[in-house]
Amino acid sequence: MKNMGNLYQHGGNIYEIRRRQRIAVLDFSANINPLGIPLRIKKLLGKQLKDLVHYPDPEAHRLVAALARYWKIKEENVLVGNGSTELIYLILNTFRPDKVILPVPSFTEYERAARISGSQVLFIHMLEGEGFCLNFDHINNCDMLFMCNPNNPTGNLIVSNRADIKNIPVKRIVIDEAFMDFVPDEKIYTFIPQVVRSKKIIVLRTLTKFFALSGLRIGYLIAHRDTIRILKEYQMPWSVNVLAQAAAEQCLSEEAFIQRSKQLIIKERTFLYERLSRIRGLKPYSSVANFLLVKIDGKRLTSSCLKERLLKKSILIRDCANFRGLDKQFIRVAVRTHKENMQLVQALEECV
């Protein structure tokens, strides 16, 4: 039985490490673009400071228009929020589904938000022996299904054929594409083209992972116009601040940065996978995202023990023991720059 107090803990909590151990760490626990914030966005944020005396545009008109142009859809199909996590809670608090199906292992906030909204939560286990893929035969009638695609923490596309979800017997499907930006052929796999014609599907996206804006909190969802209209009635006013709106709009025109980032992630993900595969006692899983799930073979070393050993070398990894469907034999590591990935490899060689 998972400890409910630990179930909803996440990676990237460098503040706790600083308080507890008073050290700076190389953070492999949060899946953020290792190139950091694009230079033009840094400069833009400095110029926008003067606007902090004003309330932000509650409708985020400029950003919504930019997102609509980017995806070639109408503005009525877009809603922005304070990170995709706010939108997860907004969806569940708005529709209050009786039964929610969650494939596991996956992002733990789906469960937390569903329970807070009063929903009954049902789990579908995606099995290690089946490549952590979603088996649609196990899905029964329910009000809402959440899917993370690519999935966190496994890194794979749990649904690769968009046509597969047409006949799933659920009223609404929420597809979290937080890491879809890192997929080379994302236009093939994203469900955004299907959303505007269907009241059944909601797609969540975020700009915090790919553009390293986690501290600003900015995300958006794309859905049928009727779905957007209902969600707007329940959303808090001014949920997206001035700086986040300006930065997000600029992100959409950062073509050179986008291409450079994708090339780096592909190259370094391949490198990290190959090097971790050579370390006796570690088994990395294939990924299309900017992180790798790694299994610790054998019983002599647990994920928490390995995490503590690496902390002594000022490296922070994600202990995956609190993910439903995983246990103390799994960790997750982000894909970072080559120099940083080498540091991780060398540290793991010494610790495993």
CSV table of C-alpha atoms in Angstrom, one decimal:
chain,number,residue,atom,x,y,z
A,1,MET,CA,0.0,0.0,0.0
A,2,LYS,CA,1.5,3.4,-1.0
A,3,ASN,CA,1.9,6.0,1.7
A,4,MET,CA,-0.6,8.6,0.8
A,5,GLY,CA,1.6,11.3,2.3
A,6,ASN,CA,4.4,10.5,-0.1
A,7,LEU,CA,2.3,9.5,-3.1
A,8,TYR,CA,2.0,13.0,-4.4
A,9,GLN,CA,5.6,14.1,-4.0
A,10,HIS,CA,7.4,15.2,-7.2
A,11,GLY,CA,10.9,15.7,-8.5
A,12,GLY,CA,12.6,19.0,-8.8
A,13,ASN,CA,12.4,20.0,-5.1
A,14,ILE,CA,15.8,21.5,-4.9
A,15,TYR,CA,14.6,23.8,-2.1
A,16,GLU,CA,14.2,20.8,0.3
A,17,ILE,CA,17.7,19.6,-0.5
A,18,ARG,CA,19.1,23.1,0.2
A,19,ARG,CA,17.3,23.3,3.5
A,20,ARG,CA,18.2,19.7,4.6
A,21,GLN,CA,21.7,19.4,3.3
A,22,ARG,CA,22.7,22.9,2.5
A,23,ILE,CA,24.3,21.9,-0.9
A,24,ALA,CA,23.7,22.8,-4.5
A,25,VAL,CA,22.8,19.9,-6.7
A,26,LEU,CA,22.8,18.9,-10.3
A,27,ASP,CA,19.1,18.2,-10.8
A,28,PHE,CA,18.3,15.1,-12.8
A,29,SER,CA,14.9,14.7,-11.0
A,30,ALA,CA,13.0,17.4,-13.0
A,31,ASN,CA,12.5,16.9,-16.7
A,32,ILE,CA,13.5,20.4,-17.9
A,33,ASN,CA,15.2,21.4,-21.2
A,34,PRO,CA,18.9,21.5,-20.3
A,35,LEU,CA,19.4,24.5,-22.7
A,36,GLY,CA,17.5,26.6,-20.2
A,37,ILE,CA,15.4,29.7,-21.0
A,38,PRO,CA,15.9,31.0,-24.6
A,39,LEU,CA,18.0,34.2,-24.6
A,40,ARG,CA,15.3,36.3,-26.3
A,41,ILE,CA,12.8,35.3,-23.6
A,42,LYS,CA,15.2,36.3,-20.8
A,43,LYS,CA,15.6,39.8,-22.4
A,44,LEU,CA,11.8,40.0,-22.9
A,45,LEU,CA,11.1,39.3,-19.2
A,46,GLY,CA,13.4,42.1,-18.2
A,47,LYS,CA,11.5,44.5,-20.4
A,48,GLN,CA,8.1,43.3,-19.1
A,49,LEU,CA,8.9,44.1,-15.4
A,50,LYS,CA,7.3,47.6,-15.9
A,51,ASP,CA,3.9,45.9,-16.5
A,52,LEU,CA,3.8,44.2,-13.1
A,53,VAL,CA,2.0,47.2,-11.7
A,54,HIS,CA,-1.0,46.2,-13.8
A,55,TYR,CA,-3.3,43.2,-13.6
A,56,PRO,CA,-2.7,40.6,-16.3
A,57,ASP,CA,-5.2,40.3,-19.1
A,58,PRO,CA,-7.7,37.8,-17.6
A,59,GLU,CA,-8.5,36.3,-21.0
A,60,ALA,CA,-4.8,36.3,-22.2
A,61,HIS,CA,-6.0,37.5,-25.6
A,62,ARG,CA,-2.6,37.9,-27.2
A,63,LEU,CA,-1.3,34.5,-26.1
A,64,VAL,CA,-4.6,32.7,-27.0
A,65,ALA,CA,-4.4,34.3,-30.5
A,66,ALA,CA,-0.7,33.2,-30.9
A,67,LEU,CA,-1.5,29.6,-29.8
A,68,ALA,CA,-4.5,29.5,-32.3
A,69,ARG,CA,-2.2,30.7,-35.1
A,70,TYR,CA,0.5,28.2,-34.1
A,71,TRP,CA,-1.8,25.2,-34.2
A,72,LYS,CA,-4.0,26.5,-37.1
A,73,ILE,CA,-7.2,26.4,-35.0
A,74,LYS,CA,-9.7,28.9,-33.7
A,75,GLU,CA,-9.2,31.0,-30.6
A,76,GLU,CA,-12.4,29.6,-29.2
A,77,ASN,CA,-10.6,26.2,-28.9
A,78,VAL,CA,-7.9,27.4,-26.5
A,79,LEU,CA,-7.7,28.0,-22.8
A,80,VAL,CA,-4.5,29.0,-20.9
A,81,GLY,CA,-3.8,28.3,-17.3
A,82,ASN,CA,-1.2,28.5,-14.5
A,83,GLY,CA,0.6,25.5,-15.7
A,84,SER,CA,-1.1,22.3,-17.0
A,85,THR,CA,-1.5,21.2,-13.4
A,86,GLU,CA,-4.0,24.0,-12.7
A,87,LEU,CA,-5.9,22.9,-15.8
A,88,ILE,CA,-6.0,19.2,-14.5
A,89,TYR,CA,-7.7,20.5,-11.3
A,90,LEU,CA,-10.0,22.8,-13.3
A,91,ILE,CA,-11.2,20.0,-15.5
A,92,LEU,CA,-12.0,17.7,-12.6
A,93,ASN,CA,-13.6,20.4,-10.5
A,94,THR,CA,-15.7,21.6,-13.4
A,95,PHE,CA,-17.1,18.2,-14.6
A,96,ARG,CA,-17.0,16.3,-11.3
A,97,PRO,CA,-16.9,12.8,-12.9
A,98,ASP,CA,-18.3,10.0,-10.9
A,99,LYS,CA,-15.7,7.5,-12.1
A,100,VAL,CA,-12.2,8.3,-13.4
A,101,ILE,CA,-9.9,5.7,-15.0
A,102,LEU,CA,-6.1,6.3,-14.6
A,103,PRO,CA,-3.5,4.2,-16.3
A,104,VAL,CA,-0.5,3.6,-13.9
A,105,PRO,CA,2.3,4.3,-13.5
A,106,SER,CA,1.7,7.9,-14.5
A,107,PHE,CA,1.7,11.5,-13.2
A,108,THR,CA,0.3,11.4,-9.7
A,109,GLU,CA,-1.6,14.7,-9.8
A,110,TYR,CA,-4.4,13.1,-11.8
A,111,GLU,CA,-5.2,10.9,-8.8
A,112,ARG,CA,-4.9,13.7,-6.3
A,113,ALA,CA,-7.2,16.0,-8.3
A,114,ALA,CA,-9.7,13.3,-8.9
A,115,ARG,CA,-10.0,12.4,-5.3
A,116,ILE,CA,-10.3,16.0,-4.3
A,117,SER,CA,-13.2,16.4,-6.8
A,118,GLY,CA,-15.0,13.4,-5.2
A,119,SER,CA,-14.5,11.0,-8.0
A,120,GLN,CA,-14.1,7.2,-7.6
A,121,VAL,CA,-10.6,6.4,-9.0
A,122,LEU,CA,-10.1,3.1,-11.0
A,123,PHE,CA,-6.6,2.0,-12.1
A,124,ILE,CA,-5.4,0.2,-15.2
A,125,HIS,CA,-1.9,-1.2,-14.7
A,126,MET,CA,0.4,-0.8,-17.7
A,127,LEU,CA,2.8,-3.7,-17.3
A,128,GLU,CA,6.5,-3.7,-17.5
A,129,GLY,CA,6.4,-6.9,-19.6
A,130,GLU,CA,4.1,-5.2,-22.1
A,131,GLY,CA,6.3,-2.2,-22.5
A,132,PHE,CA,4.1,0.0,-20.2
A,133,CYS,CA,1.6,0.3,-23.0
A,134,LEU,CA,-2.1,1.0,-22.5
A,135,ASN,CA,-4.4,-2.0,-23.2
A,136,PHE,CA,-7.8,-0.6,-24.3
A,137,ASP,CA,-9.5,-3.9,-23.7
A,138,HIS,CA,-9.2,-3.2,-19.9
A,139,ILE,CA,-11.2,0.1,-20.1
A,140,ASN,CA,-14.8,-0.1,-19.1
A,141,ASN,CA,-17.5,2.5,-19.2
A,142,CYS,CA,-16.6,5.5,-17.1
A,143,ASP,CA,-16.9,9.3,-17.1
A,144,MET,CA,-13.3,10.3,-17.6
A,145,LEU,CA,-10.0,8.8,-18.7
A,146,PHE,CA,-6.6,10.5,-18.2
A,147,MET,CA,-3.7,9.6,-20.4
A,148,CYS,CA,-0.2,11.0,-20.3
A,149,ASN,CA,1.3,10.7,-23.7
A,150,PRO,CA,4.4,10.4,-23.8
A,151,ASN,CA,3.9,9.0,-20.3
A,152,ASN,CA,5.7,10.2,-17.2
A,153,PRO,CA,7.7,8.4,-15.8
A,154,THR,CA,8.0,5.6,-18.4
A,155,GLY,CA,8.9,7.9,-21.3
A,156,ASN,CA,7.0,6.0,-24.0
A,157,LEU,CA,4.0,6.8,-26.2
A,158,ILE,CA,1.3,4.7,-24.5
A,159,VAL,CA,-0.9,5.5,-27.6
A,160,SER,CA,0.9,5.8,-30.9
A,161,ASN,CA,-2.1,5.4,-33.3
A,162,ARG,CA,-4.6,8.3,-32.9
A,163,ALA,CA,-7.4,6.2,-34.3
A,164,ASP,CA,-7.2,3.8,-31.4
A,165,ILE,CA,-9.2,6.1,-29.0
A,166,LYS,CA,-12.3,6.5,-31.2
A,167,ASN,CA,-14.2,3.6,-29.6
A,168,ILE,CA,-13.0,3.8,-26.0
A,169,PRO,CA,-16.2,3.6,-23.9
A,170,VAL,CA,-15.7,6.8,-21.8
A,171,LYS,CA,-17.5,10.2,-21.9
A,172,ARG,CA,-14.3,12.3,-21.8
A,173,ILE,CA,-10.6,11.6,-22.5
A,174,VAL,CA,-8.0,14.0,-21.2
A,175,ILE,CA,-4.7,13.6,-23.0
A,176,ASP,CA,-1.7,15.2,-21.2
A,177,GLU,CA,0.9,16.0,-23.9
A,178,ALA,CA,3.4,17.8,-21.5
A,179,PHE,CA,6.3,16.0,-23.1
A,180,MET,CA,5.1,15.8,-26.7
A,181,ASP,CA,7.3,18.8,-27.7
A,182,PHE,CA,10.4,16.5,-27.3
A,183,VAL,CA,9.0,13.9,-29.8
A,184,PRO,CA,10.7,14.5,-33.2
A,185,ASP,CA,7.5,13.9,-35.2
A,186,GLU,CA,5.0,15.3,-32.7
A,187,LYS,CA,2.6,16.4,-35.4
A,188,ILE,CA,2.0,12.7,-36.2
A,189,TYR,CA,1.2,11.8,-32.6
A,190,THR,CA,-0.5,14.8,-31.1
A,191,PHE,CA,-4.3,14.6,-30.7
A,192,ILE,CA,-4.8,18.3,-31.3
A,193,PRO,CA,-6.1,17.9,-34.8
A,194,GLN,CA,-9.0,15.7,-33.5
A,195,VAL,CA,-9.9,17.9,-30.6
A,196,VAL,CA,-11.7,20.8,-32.2
A,197,ARG,CA,-14.3,18.4,-33.8
A,198,SER,CA,-14.9,16.3,-30.7
A,199,LYS,CA,-16.4,17.1,-27.3
A,200,LYS,CA,-14.9,13.8,-26.1
A,201,ILE,CA,-11.2,14.9,-26.1
A,202,ILE,CA,-9.3,17.5,-24.2
A,203,VAL,CA,-5.6,17.9,-24.9
A,204,LEU,CA,-3.3,19.4,-22.2
A,205,ARG,CA,0.0,21.1,-23.2
A,206,THR,CA,2.7,23.0,-21.2
A,207,LEU,CA,5.4,25.4,-22.0
A,208,THR,CA,7.3,24.9,-18.8
A,209,LYS,CA,9.2,21.8,-19.7
A,210,PHE,CA,10.5,22.5,-23.2
A,211,PHE,CA,11.2,26.2,-22.6
A,212,ALA,CA,12.5,25.8,-19.0
A,213,LEU,CA,9.8,28.1,-17.6
A,214,SER,CA,8.7,25.9,-14.6
A,215,GLY,CA,9.0,28.8,-12.2
A,216,LEU,CA,6.6,30.9,-14.2
A,217,ARG,CA,3.8,28.3,-14.5
A,218,ILE,CA,2.2,28.4,-18.0
A,219,GLY,CA,0.2,25.8,-19.8
A,220,TYR,CA,-2.9,25.6,-22.0
A,221,LEU,CA,-5.5,23.1,-23.2
A,222,ILE,CA,-7.2,22.7,-26.5
A,223,ALA,CA,-10.8,21.4,-26.7
A,224,HIS,CA,-14.1,21.8,-28.4
A,225,ARG,CA,-15.5,25.3,-28.1
A,226,ASP,CA,-18.4,24.2,-25.9
A,227,THR,CA,-15.9,22.5,-23.5
A,228,ILE,CA,-13.8,25.7,-23.3
A,229,ARG,CA,-16.9,27.8,-22.6
A,230,ILE,CA,-17.8,25.6,-19.6
A,231,LEU,CA,-14.3,25.5,-18.2
A,232,LYS,CA,-14.0,29.3,-18.4
A,233,GLU,CA,-17.0,29.7,-16.1
A,234,TYR,CA,-15.0,27.8,-13.3
A,235,GLN,CA,-11.5,29.2,-13.8
A,236,MET,CA,-10.0,31.7,-11.4
A,237,PRO,CA,-9.5,35.2,-12.7
A,238,TRP,CA,-6.0,36.3,-13.5
A,239,SER,CA,-4.6,32.8,-13.2
A,240,VAL,CA,-1.8,33.5,-15.7
A,241,ASN,CA,0.6,36.4,-14.7
A,242,VAL,CA,2.0,39.1,-17.0
A,243,LEU,CA,5.4,37.6,-17.3
A,244,ALA,CA,4.1,34.1,-18.1
A,245,GLN,CA,1.8,35.4,-20.8
A,246,ALA,CA,4.6,37.4,-22.5
A,247,ALA,CA,7.1,34.6,-22.3
A,248,ALA,CA,4.7,32.0,-23.6
A,249,GLU,CA,3.9,34.1,-26.7
A,250,GLN,CA,7.5,34.5,-27.5
A,251,CYS,CA,8.2,30.8,-27.1
A,252,LEU,CA,6.0,30.0,-30.1
A,253,SER,CA,8.4,31.9,-32.5
A,254,GLU,CA,11.6,30.3,-31.1
A,255,GLU,CA,12.1,28.0,-34.1
A,256,ALA,CA,15.9,27.8,-34.0
A,257,PHE,CA,15.8,27.0,-30.2
A,258,ILE,CA,13.1,24.4,-30.8
A,259,GLN,CA,15.2,22.6,-33.4
A,260,ARG,CA,18.4,22.8,-31.5
A,261,SER,CA,16.7,21.5,-28.3
A,262,LYS,CA,15.2,18.5,-30.2
A,263,GLN,CA,18.5,17.6,-31.8
A,264,LEU,CA,20.3,17.8,-28.4
A,265,ILE,CA,17.7,15.6,-26.6
A,266,ILE,CA,17.8,12.9,-29.3
A,267,LYS,CA,21.6,12.8,-29.3
A,268,GLU,CA,22.0,12.8,-25.5
A,269,ARG,CA,19.1,10.5,-24.8
A,270,THR,CA,20.7,7.9,-27.1
A,271,PHE,CA,24.0,8.4,-25.4
A,272,LEU,CA,22.6,8.2,-21.9
A,273,TYR,CA,20.6,5.1,-22.7
A,274,GLU,CA,23.6,3.3,-24.1
A,275,ARG,CA,25.9,4.2,-21.3
A,276,LEU,CA,23.4,3.3,-18.6
A,277,SER,CA,22.8,0.0,-20.3
A,278,ARG,CA,26.5,-0.9,-19.8
A,279,ILE,CA,26.3,-0.4,-16.0
A,280,ARG,CA,25.7,-3.8,-14.4
A,281,GLY,CA,22.6,-3.6,-12.2
A,282,LEU,CA,20.8,-0.9,-14.2
A,283,LYS,CA,18.2,-1.4,-17.0
A,284,PRO,CA,17.1,1.8,-18.8
A,285,TYR,CA,13.9,1.8,-20.8
A,286,SER,CA,13.5,3.3,-24.3
A,287,SER,CA,12.0,6.8,-24.3
A,288,VAL,CA,10.8,9.4,-26.7
A,289,ALA,CA,10.9,12.1,-24.1
A,290,ASN,CA,13.6,14.0,-22.3
A,291,PHE,CA,14.0,11.5,-19.5
A,292,LEU,CA,14.7,7.8,-18.9
A,293,LEU,CA,13.0,5.3,-16.5
A,294,VAL,CA,15.7,3.0,-15.1
A,295,LYS,CA,15.2,-0.3,-13.2
A,296,ILE,CA,17.7,-1.3,-10.5
A,297,ASP,CA,18.2,-5.1,-11.0
A,298,GLY,CA,18.7,-7.1,-7.8
A,299,LYS,CA,17.5,-6.6,-4.3
A,300,ARG,CA,20.7,-5.3,-2.6
A,301,LEU,CA,20.2,-1.7,-3.7
A,302,THR,CA,16.9,0.3,-3.5
A,303,SER,CA,15.9,3.5,-5.3
A,304,SER,CA,16.0,5.5,-2.0
A,305,CYS,CA,19.4,4.2,-1.2
A,306,LEU,CA,20.8,5.1,-4.6
A,307,LYS,CA,19.2,8.5,-4.4
A,308,GLU,CA,21.0,9.2,-1.1
A,309,ARG,CA,24.3,7.9,-2.5
A,310,LEU,CA,24.1,10.2,-5.4
A,311,LEU,CA,23.1,13.2,-3.2
A,312,LYS,CA,26.5,12.8,-1.6
A,313,LYS,CA,27.9,13.5,-5.0
A,314,SER,CA,25.6,16.5,-5.4
A,315,ILE,CA,23.4,14.8,-7.9
A,316,LEU,CA,19.6,14.6,-7.5
A,317,ILE,CA,17.5,11.9,-9.2
A,318,ARG,CA,13.8,10.9,-9.1
A,319,ASP,CA,13.0,8.0,-6.7
A,320,CYS,CA,10.0,6.4,-8.4
A,321,ALA,CA,8.9,4.2,-5.5
A,322,ASN,CA,5.8,6.5,-4.9
A,323,PHE,CA,4.4,5.9,-8.4
A,324,ARG,CA,1.6,3.4,-8.5
A,325,GLY,CA,2.7,0.4,-10.6
A,326,LEU,CA,6.3,0.9,-9.7
A,327,ASP,CA,8.4,0.1,-6.6
A,328,LYS,CA,11.7,0.7,-4.9
A,329,GLN,CA,13.6,-0.7,-7.8
A,330,PHE,CA,12.9,2.2,-10.2
A,331,ILE,CA,14.4,5.6,-10.7
A,332,ARG,CA,14.0,8.3,-13.3
A,333,VAL,CA,16.7,10.6,-14.7
A,334,ALA,CA,16.4,13.6,-17.0
A,335,VAL,CA,18.4,14.0,-20.2
A,336,ARG,CA,20.7,16.9,-19.7
A,337,THR,CA,23.8,18.3,-21.5
A,338,HIS,CA,26.6,15.9,-22.5
A,339,LYS,CA,28.9,17.1,-19.7
A,340,GLU,CA,26.2,16.7,-17.1
A,341,ASN,CA,25.2,13.3,-18.4
A,342,MET,CA,28.8,12.2,-18.1
A,343,GLN,CA,28.8,13.3,-14.5
A,344,LEU,CA,25.7,11.2,-13.9
A,345,VAL,CA,27.1,8.1,-15.6
A,346,GLN,CA,30.3,8.3,-13.7
A,347,ALA,CA,28.5,8.8,-10.4
A,348,LEU,CA,26.2,5.8,-11.1
A,349,GLU,CA,29.2,3.6,-12.0
A,350,GLU,CA,30.6,4.4,-8.6
A,351,CYS,CA,27.3,4.0,-6.7
A,352,VAL,CA,25.7,0.9,-8.1
